[in-house]
């Protein structure tokens, strides 16, 4: 019940588009201009390089994000999300033990424990869509904290969709956790996953059906996630 309540709230407050609509807008833009969207994985790499040179960029962006600063920009969101893997707290994006722990508490009916665990985990991992979503699911409803978490979740989802068009492996969206693909599709776009396959160049292809019944495909770059996972497994 809470899951569908969240979708309804986000749809009303933030005018969430369907996944098909989102991709259609990118297709229309590409046809009309003949160019790919400006924001791509190369842009993400440039952002990470800038944060490597000046770590204070991350601290400033995170402060605006966590304080719900109205001046927080797409660049701030991109720094918070995509530069998080530079942190020593990032353990790779293949598994997500902190989020799994919170989810298990929710399944056990221990909502208060789940909420406390999620909020504590977010102190060292503010970029996780899973932790945000599980915090929402276990937070007291109709409170400032609840709506603030909803806004943060929505903002990061919008950020992911802003980079790349997700139409092909040549211009995919990028995530820092495999689980973020599912969080975005299920809980932001309200789509159902019909199939999934790993393509060349560490490109994750997901077949989906959106809330309007339209079927399509969306592509995510998971190269950094899988490269680190294979390296750590050796």
PDB file of N, CA and C in Angstrom, residues 3-70:
ATOM      1  N   UNK A   3       3.828   1.656  -1.083  1.00  0.00           N
ATOM      2  CA  UNK A   3       4.518   1.836  -2.342  1.00  0.00           C
ATOM      3  C   UNK A   3       3.668   2.638  -3.322  1.00  0.00           C
ATOM      4  N   UNK A   4       2.391   2.285  -3.438  1.00  0.00           N
ATOM      5  CA  UNK A   4       1.516   2.969  -4.379  1.00  0.00           C
ATOM      6  C   UNK A   4       1.175   4.371  -3.903  1.00  0.00           C
ATOM      7  N   UNK A   5       1.159   4.551  -2.583  1.00  0.00           N
ATOM      8  CA  UNK A   5       0.945   5.886  -2.040  1.00  0.00           C
ATOM      9  C   UNK A   5       2.089   6.799  -2.449  1.00  0.00           C
ATOM     10  N   UNK A   6       3.319   6.276  -2.391  1.00  0.00           N
ATOM     11  CA  UNK A   6       4.481   7.059  -2.778  1.00  0.00           C
ATOM     12  C   UNK A   6       4.383   7.481  -4.235  1.00  0.00           C
ATOM     13  N   UNK A   7       4.037   6.537  -5.111  1.00  0.00           N
ATOM     14  CA  UNK A   7       3.926   6.851  -6.531  1.00  0.00           C
ATOM     15  C   UNK A   7       2.896   7.952  -6.757  1.00  0.00           C
ATOM     16  N   UNK A   8       1.779   7.862  -6.049  1.00  0.00           N
ATOM     17  CA  UNK A   8       0.729   8.866  -6.204  1.00  0.00           C
ATOM     18  C   UNK A   8       1.211  10.235  -5.750  1.00  0.00           C
ATOM     19  N   UNK A   9       1.912  10.270  -4.616  1.00  0.00           N
ATOM     20  CA  UNK A   9       2.427  11.540  -4.092  1.00  0.00           C
ATOM     21  C   UNK A   9       3.418  12.161  -5.069  1.00  0.00           C
ATOM     22  N   UNK A  10       4.335  11.346  -5.564  1.00  0.00           N
ATOM     23  CA  UNK A  10       5.332  11.855  -6.491  1.00  0.00           C
ATOM     24  C   UNK A  10       4.678  12.347  -7.779  1.00  0.00           C
ATOM     25  N   UNK A  11       3.679  11.631  -8.240  1.00  0.00           N
ATOM     26  CA  UNK A  11       3.006  12.015  -9.477  1.00  0.00           C
ATOM     27  C   UNK A  11       2.324  13.367  -9.340  1.00  0.00           C
ATOM     28  N   UNK A  12       1.725  13.604  -8.185  1.00  0.00           N
ATOM     29  CA  UNK A  12       1.025  14.873  -7.954  1.00  0.00           C
ATOM     30  C   UNK A  12       2.001  16.019  -7.724  1.00  0.00           C
ATOM     31  N   UNK A  13       2.984  15.789  -6.854  1.00  0.00           N
ATOM     32  CA  UNK A  13       3.887  16.867  -6.478  1.00  0.00           C
ATOM     33  C   UNK A  13       4.922  17.202  -7.538  1.00  0.00           C
ATOM     34  N   UNK A  14       5.358  16.179  -8.286  1.00  0.00           N
ATOM     35  CA  UNK A  14       6.465  16.403  -9.193  1.00  0.00           C
ATOM     36  C   UNK A  14       6.148  16.079 -10.655  1.00  0.00           C
ATOM     37  N   UNK A  15       4.886  15.813 -10.960  1.00  0.00           N
ATOM     38  CA  UNK A  15       4.455  15.552 -12.332  1.00  0.00           C
ATOM     39  C   UNK A  15       5.341  14.504 -12.988  1.00  0.00           C
ATOM     40  N   UNK A  16       5.425  13.322 -12.408  1.00  0.00           N
ATOM     41  CA  UNK A  16       6.269  12.246 -12.920  1.00  0.00           C
ATOM     42  C   UNK A  16       5.752  11.765 -14.273  1.00  0.00           C
ATOM     43  N   UNK A  17       6.597  11.765 -15.311  1.00  0.00           N
ATOM     44  CA  UNK A  17       6.165  11.288 -16.618  1.00  0.00           C
ATOM     45  C   UNK A  17       6.252   9.772 -16.685  1.00  0.00           C
ATOM     46  N   UNK A  18       5.545   9.181 -17.637  1.00  0.00           N
ATOM     47  CA  UNK A  18       5.708   7.744 -17.849  1.00  0.00           C
ATOM     48  C   UNK A  18       7.051   7.523 -18.521  1.00  0.00           C
ATOM     49  N   UNK A  19       7.587   6.304 -18.413  1.00  0.00           N
ATOM     50  CA  UNK A  19       8.870   6.000 -19.023  1.00  0.00           C
ATOM     51  C   UNK A  19       8.791   6.172 -20.529  1.00  0.00           C
ATOM     52  N   UNK A  20       7.682   5.759 -21.130  1.00  0.00           N
ATOM     53  CA  UNK A  20       7.528   5.909 -22.569  1.00  0.00           C
ATOM     54  C   UNK A  20       7.542   7.391 -22.958  1.00  0.00           C
ATOM     55  N   UNK A  21       6.886   8.226 -22.160  1.00  0.00           N
ATOM     56  CA  UNK A  21       6.868   9.662 -22.438  1.00  0.00           C
ATOM     57  C   UNK A  21       8.269  10.240 -22.329  1.00  0.00           C
ATOM     58  N   UNK A  22       8.992   9.841 -21.297  1.00  0.00           N
ATOM     59  CA  UNK A  22      10.361  10.315 -21.106  1.00  0.00           C
ATOM     60  C   UNK A  22      11.217   9.982 -22.324  1.00  0.00           C
ATOM     61  N   UNK A  23      11.138   8.744 -22.801  1.00  0.00           N
ATOM     62  CA  UNK A  23      11.965   8.340 -23.925  1.00  0.00           C
ATOM     63  C   UNK A  23      11.482   8.984 -25.223  1.00  0.00           C
ATOM     64  N   UNK A  24      10.168   9.175 -25.356  1.00  0.00           N
ATOM     65  CA  UNK A  24       9.628   9.823 -26.545  1.00  0.00           C
ATOM     66  C   UNK A  24      10.150  11.253 -26.666  1.00  0.00           C
ATOM     67  N   UNK A  25      10.244  11.958 -25.537  1.00  0.00           N
ATOM     68  CA  UNK A  25      10.737  13.338 -25.563  1.00  0.00           C
ATOM     69  C   UNK A  25      12.179  13.380 -26.047  1.00  0.00           C
ATOM     70  N   UNK A  26      12.993  12.410 -25.615  1.00  0.00           N
ATOM     71  CA  UNK A  26      14.372  12.361 -26.079  1.00  0.00           C
ATOM     72  C   UNK A  26      14.437  12.057 -27.572  1.00  0.00           C
ATOM     73  N   UNK A  27      13.583  11.144 -28.041  1.00  0.00           N
ATOM     74  CA  UNK A  27      13.565  10.805 -29.453  1.00  0.00           C
ATOM     75  C   UNK A  27      13.181  12.016 -30.296  1.00  0.00           C
ATOM     76  N   UNK A  28      12.188  12.758 -29.833  1.00  0.00           N
ATOM     77  CA  UNK A  28      11.743  13.943 -30.553  1.00  0.00           C
ATOM     78  C   UNK A  28      12.857  14.973 -30.633  1.00  0.00           C
ATOM     79  N   UNK A  29      13.574  15.149 -29.528  1.00  0.00           N
ATOM     80  CA  UNK A  29      14.673  16.092 -29.495  1.00  0.00           C
ATOM     81  C   UNK A  29      15.771  15.686 -30.464  1.00  0.00           C
ATOM     82  N   UNK A  30      16.074  14.406 -30.512  1.00  0.00           N
ATOM     83  CA  UNK A  30      17.130  13.930 -31.398  1.00  0.00           C
ATOM     84  C   UNK A  30      16.756  14.122 -32.852  1.00  0.00           C
ATOM     85  N   UNK A  31      15.466  13.874 -33.173  1.00  0.00           N
ATOM     86  CA  UNK A  31      15.033  14.039 -34.561  1.00  0.00           C
ATOM     87  C   UNK A  31      15.057  15.501 -34.983  1.00  0.00           C
ATOM     88  N   UNK A  32      14.643  16.381 -34.077  1.00  0.00           N
ATOM     89  CA  UNK A  32      14.506  17.793 -34.423  1.00  0.00           C
ATOM     90  C   UNK A  32      15.857  18.502 -34.510  1.00  0.00           C
ATOM     91  N   UNK A  33      16.841  18.066 -33.706  1.00  0.00           N
ATOM     92  CA  UNK A  33      18.133  18.748 -33.692  1.00  0.00           C
ATOM     93  C   UNK A  33      19.213  17.987 -34.440  1.00  0.00           C
ATOM     94  N   UNK A  34      18.992  16.673 -34.588  1.00  0.00           N
ATOM     95  CA  UNK A  34      20.005  15.854 -35.237  1.00  0.00           C
ATOM     96  C   UNK A  34      21.186  15.571 -34.322  1.00  0.00           C
ATOM     97  N   UNK A  35      21.080  15.976 -33.041  1.00  0.00           N
ATOM     98  CA  UNK A  35      22.169  15.793 -32.099  1.00  0.00           C
ATOM     99  C   UNK A  35      21.737  14.902 -30.946  1.00  0.00           C
ATOM    100  N   UNK A  36      22.730  14.267 -30.302  1.00  0.00           N
ATOM    101  CA  UNK A  36      22.428  13.513 -29.098  1.00  0.00           C
ATOM    102  C   UNK A  36      22.273  14.498 -27.949  1.00  0.00           C
ATOM    103  N   UNK A  37      21.597  14.132 -26.874  1.00  0.00           N
ATOM    104  CA  UNK A  37      21.459  15.042 -25.736  1.00  0.00           C
ATOM    105  C   UNK A  37      22.823  15.472 -25.212  1.00  0.00           C
ATOM    106  N   UNK A  38      22.893  16.654 -24.674  1.00  0.00           N
ATOM    107  CA  UNK A  38      24.154  17.238 -24.234  1.00  0.00           C
ATOM    108  C   UNK A  38      24.764  16.479 -23.063  1.00  0.00           C
ATOM    109  N   UNK A  39      23.904  16.008 -22.155  1.00  0.00           N
ATOM    110  CA  UNK A  39      24.390  15.360 -20.946  1.00  0.00           C
ATOM    111  C   UNK A  39      24.566  13.862 -21.178  1.00  0.00           C
ATOM    112  N   UNK A  40      25.804  13.402 -21.144  1.00  0.00           N
ATOM    113  CA  UNK A  40      26.107  11.999 -21.414  1.00  0.00           C
ATOM    114  C   UNK A  40      27.044  11.458 -20.345  1.00  0.00           C
ATOM    115  N   UNK A  41      27.484  10.225 -20.527  1.00  0.00           N
ATOM    116  CA  UNK A  41      28.434   9.629 -19.599  1.00  0.00           C
ATOM    117  C   UNK A  41      29.746  10.408 -19.592  1.00  0.00           C
ATOM    118  N   UNK A  42      30.114  10.994 -20.731  1.00  0.00           N
ATOM    119  CA  UNK A  42      31.319  11.825 -20.773  1.00  0.00           C
ATOM    120  C   UNK A  42      31.187  13.008 -19.812  1.00  0.00           C
ATOM    121  N   UNK A  43      29.975  13.544 -19.712  1.00  0.00           N
ATOM    122  CA  UNK A  43      29.728  14.644 -18.774  1.00  0.00           C
ATOM    123  C   UNK A  43      29.936  14.166 -17.340  1.00  0.00           C
ATOM    124  N   UNK A  44      29.460  12.959 -17.048  1.00  0.00           N
ATOM    125  CA  UNK A  44      29.630  12.387 -15.712  1.00  0.00           C
ATOM    126  C   UNK A  44      31.111  12.222 -15.389  1.00  0.00           C
ATOM    127  N   UNK A  45      31.879  11.742 -16.356  1.00  0.00           N
ATOM    128  CA  UNK A  45      33.319  11.578 -16.149  1.00  0.00           C
ATOM    129  C   UNK A  45      33.978  12.917 -15.847  1.00  0.00           C
ATOM    130  N   UNK A  46      33.540  13.969 -16.535  1.00  0.00           N
ATOM    131  CA  UNK A  46      34.101  15.302 -16.304  1.00  0.00           C
ATOM    132  C   UNK A  46      33.767  15.790 -14.895  1.00  0.00           C
ATOM    133  N   UNK A  47      32.553  15.501 -14.441  1.00  0.00           N
ATOM    134  CA  UNK A  47      32.142  15.881 -13.086  1.00  0.00           C
ATOM    135  C   UNK A  47      33.003  15.163 -12.047  1.00  0.00           C
ATOM    136  N   UNK A  48      33.227  13.887 -12.249  1.00  0.00           N
ATOM    137  CA  UNK A  48      34.043  13.115 -11.304  1.00  0.00           C
ATOM    138  C   UNK A  48      35.483  13.615 -11.289  1.00  0.00           C
ATOM    139  N   UNK A  49      36.004  13.965 -12.454  1.00  0.00           N
ATOM    140  CA  UNK A  49      37.369  14.494 -12.519  1.00  0.00           C
ATOM    141  C   UNK A  49      37.474  15.796 -11.733  1.00  0.00           C
ATOM    142  N   UNK A  50      36.440  16.641 -11.854  1.00  0.00           N
ATOM    143  CA  UNK A  50      36.440  17.916 -11.132  1.00  0.00           C
ATOM    144  C   UNK A  50      36.412  17.699  -9.628  1.00  0.00           C
ATOM    145  N   UNK A  51      35.623  16.725  -9.170  1.00  0.00           N
ATOM    146  CA  UNK A  51      35.529  16.442  -7.740  1.00  0.00           C
ATOM    147  C   UNK A  51      36.832  15.826  -7.222  1.00  0.00           C
ATOM    148  N   UNK A  52      37.496  15.038  -8.052  1.00  0.00           N
ATOM    149  CA  UNK A  52      38.792  14.483  -7.652  1.00  0.00           C
ATOM    150  C   UNK A  52      39.790  15.599  -7.394  1.00  0.00           C
ATOM    151  N   UNK A  53      39.725  16.635  -8.231  1.00  0.00           N
ATOM    152  CA  UNK A  53      40.651  17.757  -8.072  1.00  0.00           C
ATOM    153  C   UNK A  53      40.275  18.644  -6.889  1.00  0.00           C
ATOM    154  N   UNK A  54      38.971  18.824  -6.700  1.00  0.00           N
ATOM    155  CA  UNK A  54      38.497  19.684  -5.612  1.00  0.00           C
ATOM    156  C   UNK A  54      37.374  18.982  -4.859  1.00  0.00           C
ATOM    157  N   UNK A  55      37.725  18.166  -3.857  1.00  0.00           N
ATOM    158  CA  UNK A  55      36.723  17.416  -3.081  1.00  0.00           C
ATOM    159  C   UNK A  55      35.685  18.301  -2.407  1.00  0.00           C
ATOM    160  N   UNK A  56      36.013  19.574  -2.197  1.00  0.00           N
ATOM    161  CA  UNK A  56      35.056  20.470  -1.549  1.00  0.00           C
ATOM    162  C   UNK A  56      33.794  20.667  -2.393  1.00  0.00           C
ATOM    163  N   UNK A  57      33.883  20.403  -3.700  1.00  0.00           N
ATOM    164  CA  UNK A  57      32.687  20.472  -4.547  1.00  0.00           C
ATOM    165  C   UNK A  57      31.626  19.498  -4.050  1.00  0.00           C
ATOM    166  N   UNK A  58      32.097  18.303  -3.665  1.00  0.00           N
ATOM    167  CA  UNK A  58      31.161  17.283  -3.185  1.00  0.00           C
ATOM    168  C   UNK A  58      30.533  17.708  -1.862  1.00  0.00           C
ATOM    169  N   UNK A  59      31.344  18.216  -0.971  1.00  0.00           N
ATOM    170  CA  UNK A  59      30.833  18.633   0.334  1.00  0.00           C
ATOM    171  C   UNK A  59      29.771  19.725   0.195  1.00  0.00           C
ATOM    172  N   UNK A  60      30.008  20.679  -0.693  1.00  0.00           N
ATOM    173  CA  UNK A  60      29.054  21.775  -0.898  1.00  0.00           C
ATOM    174  C   UNK A  60      27.756  21.271  -1.509  1.00  0.00           C
ATOM    175  N   UNK A  61      27.880  20.388  -2.512  1.00  0.00           N
ATOM    176  CA  UNK A  61      26.690  19.849  -3.177  1.00  0.00           C
ATOM    177  C   UNK A  61      25.876  19.002  -2.209  1.00  0.00           C
ATOM    178  N   UNK A  62      26.547  18.188  -1.411  1.00  0.00           N
ATOM    179  CA  UNK A  62      25.855  17.323  -0.455  1.00  0.00           C
ATOM    180  C   UNK A  62      25.131  18.157   0.603  1.00  0.00           C
ATOM    181  N   UNK A  63      25.744  19.224   1.044  1.00  0.00           N
ATOM    182  CA  UNK A  63      25.118  20.092   2.037  1.00  0.00           C
ATOM    183  C   UNK A  63      23.819  20.684   1.495  1.00  0.00           C
ATOM    184  N   UNK A  64      23.837  21.126   0.238  1.00  0.00           N
ATOM    185  CA  UNK A  64      22.618  21.682  -0.367  1.00  0.00           C
ATOM    186  C   UNK A  64      21.556  20.596  -0.550  1.00  0.00           C
ATOM    187  N   UNK A  65      21.990  19.417  -0.947  1.00  0.00           N
ATOM    188  CA  UNK A  65      21.056  18.310  -1.169  1.00  0.00           C
ATOM    189  C   UNK A  65      20.380  17.885   0.124  1.00  0.00           C
ATOM    190  N   UNK A  66      21.160  17.693   1.164  1.00  0.00           N
ATOM    191  CA  UNK A  66      20.613  17.200   2.430  1.00  0.00           C
ATOM    192  C   UNK A  66      19.765  18.244   3.152  1.00  0.00           C
ATOM    193  N   UNK A  67      20.060  19.514   2.927  1.00  0.00           N
ATOM    194  CA  UNK A  67      19.299  20.574   3.594  1.00  0.00           C
ATOM    195  C   UNK A  67      18.087  21.017   2.773  1.00  0.00           C
ATOM    196  N   UNK A  68      17.856  20.306   1.641  1.00  0.00           N
ATOM    197  CA  UNK A  68      16.725  20.651   0.759  1.00  0.00           C
ATOM    198  C   UNK A  68      16.809  22.101   0.298  1.00  0.00           C
ATOM    199  N   UNK A  69      18.034  22.557   0.043  1.00  0.00           N
ATOM    200  CA  UNK A  69      18.277  23.924  -0.427  1.00  0.00           C
ATOM    201  C   UNK A  69      17.616  24.114  -1.788  1.00  0.00           C
ATOM    202  N   UNK A  70      16.814  25.147  -1.914  1.00  0.00           N
ATOM    203  CA  UNK A  70      16.089  25.396  -3.165  1.00  0.00           C
ATOM    204  C   UNK A  70      17.036  25.782  -4.297  1.00  0.00           C
TER     205      UNK A  70
END
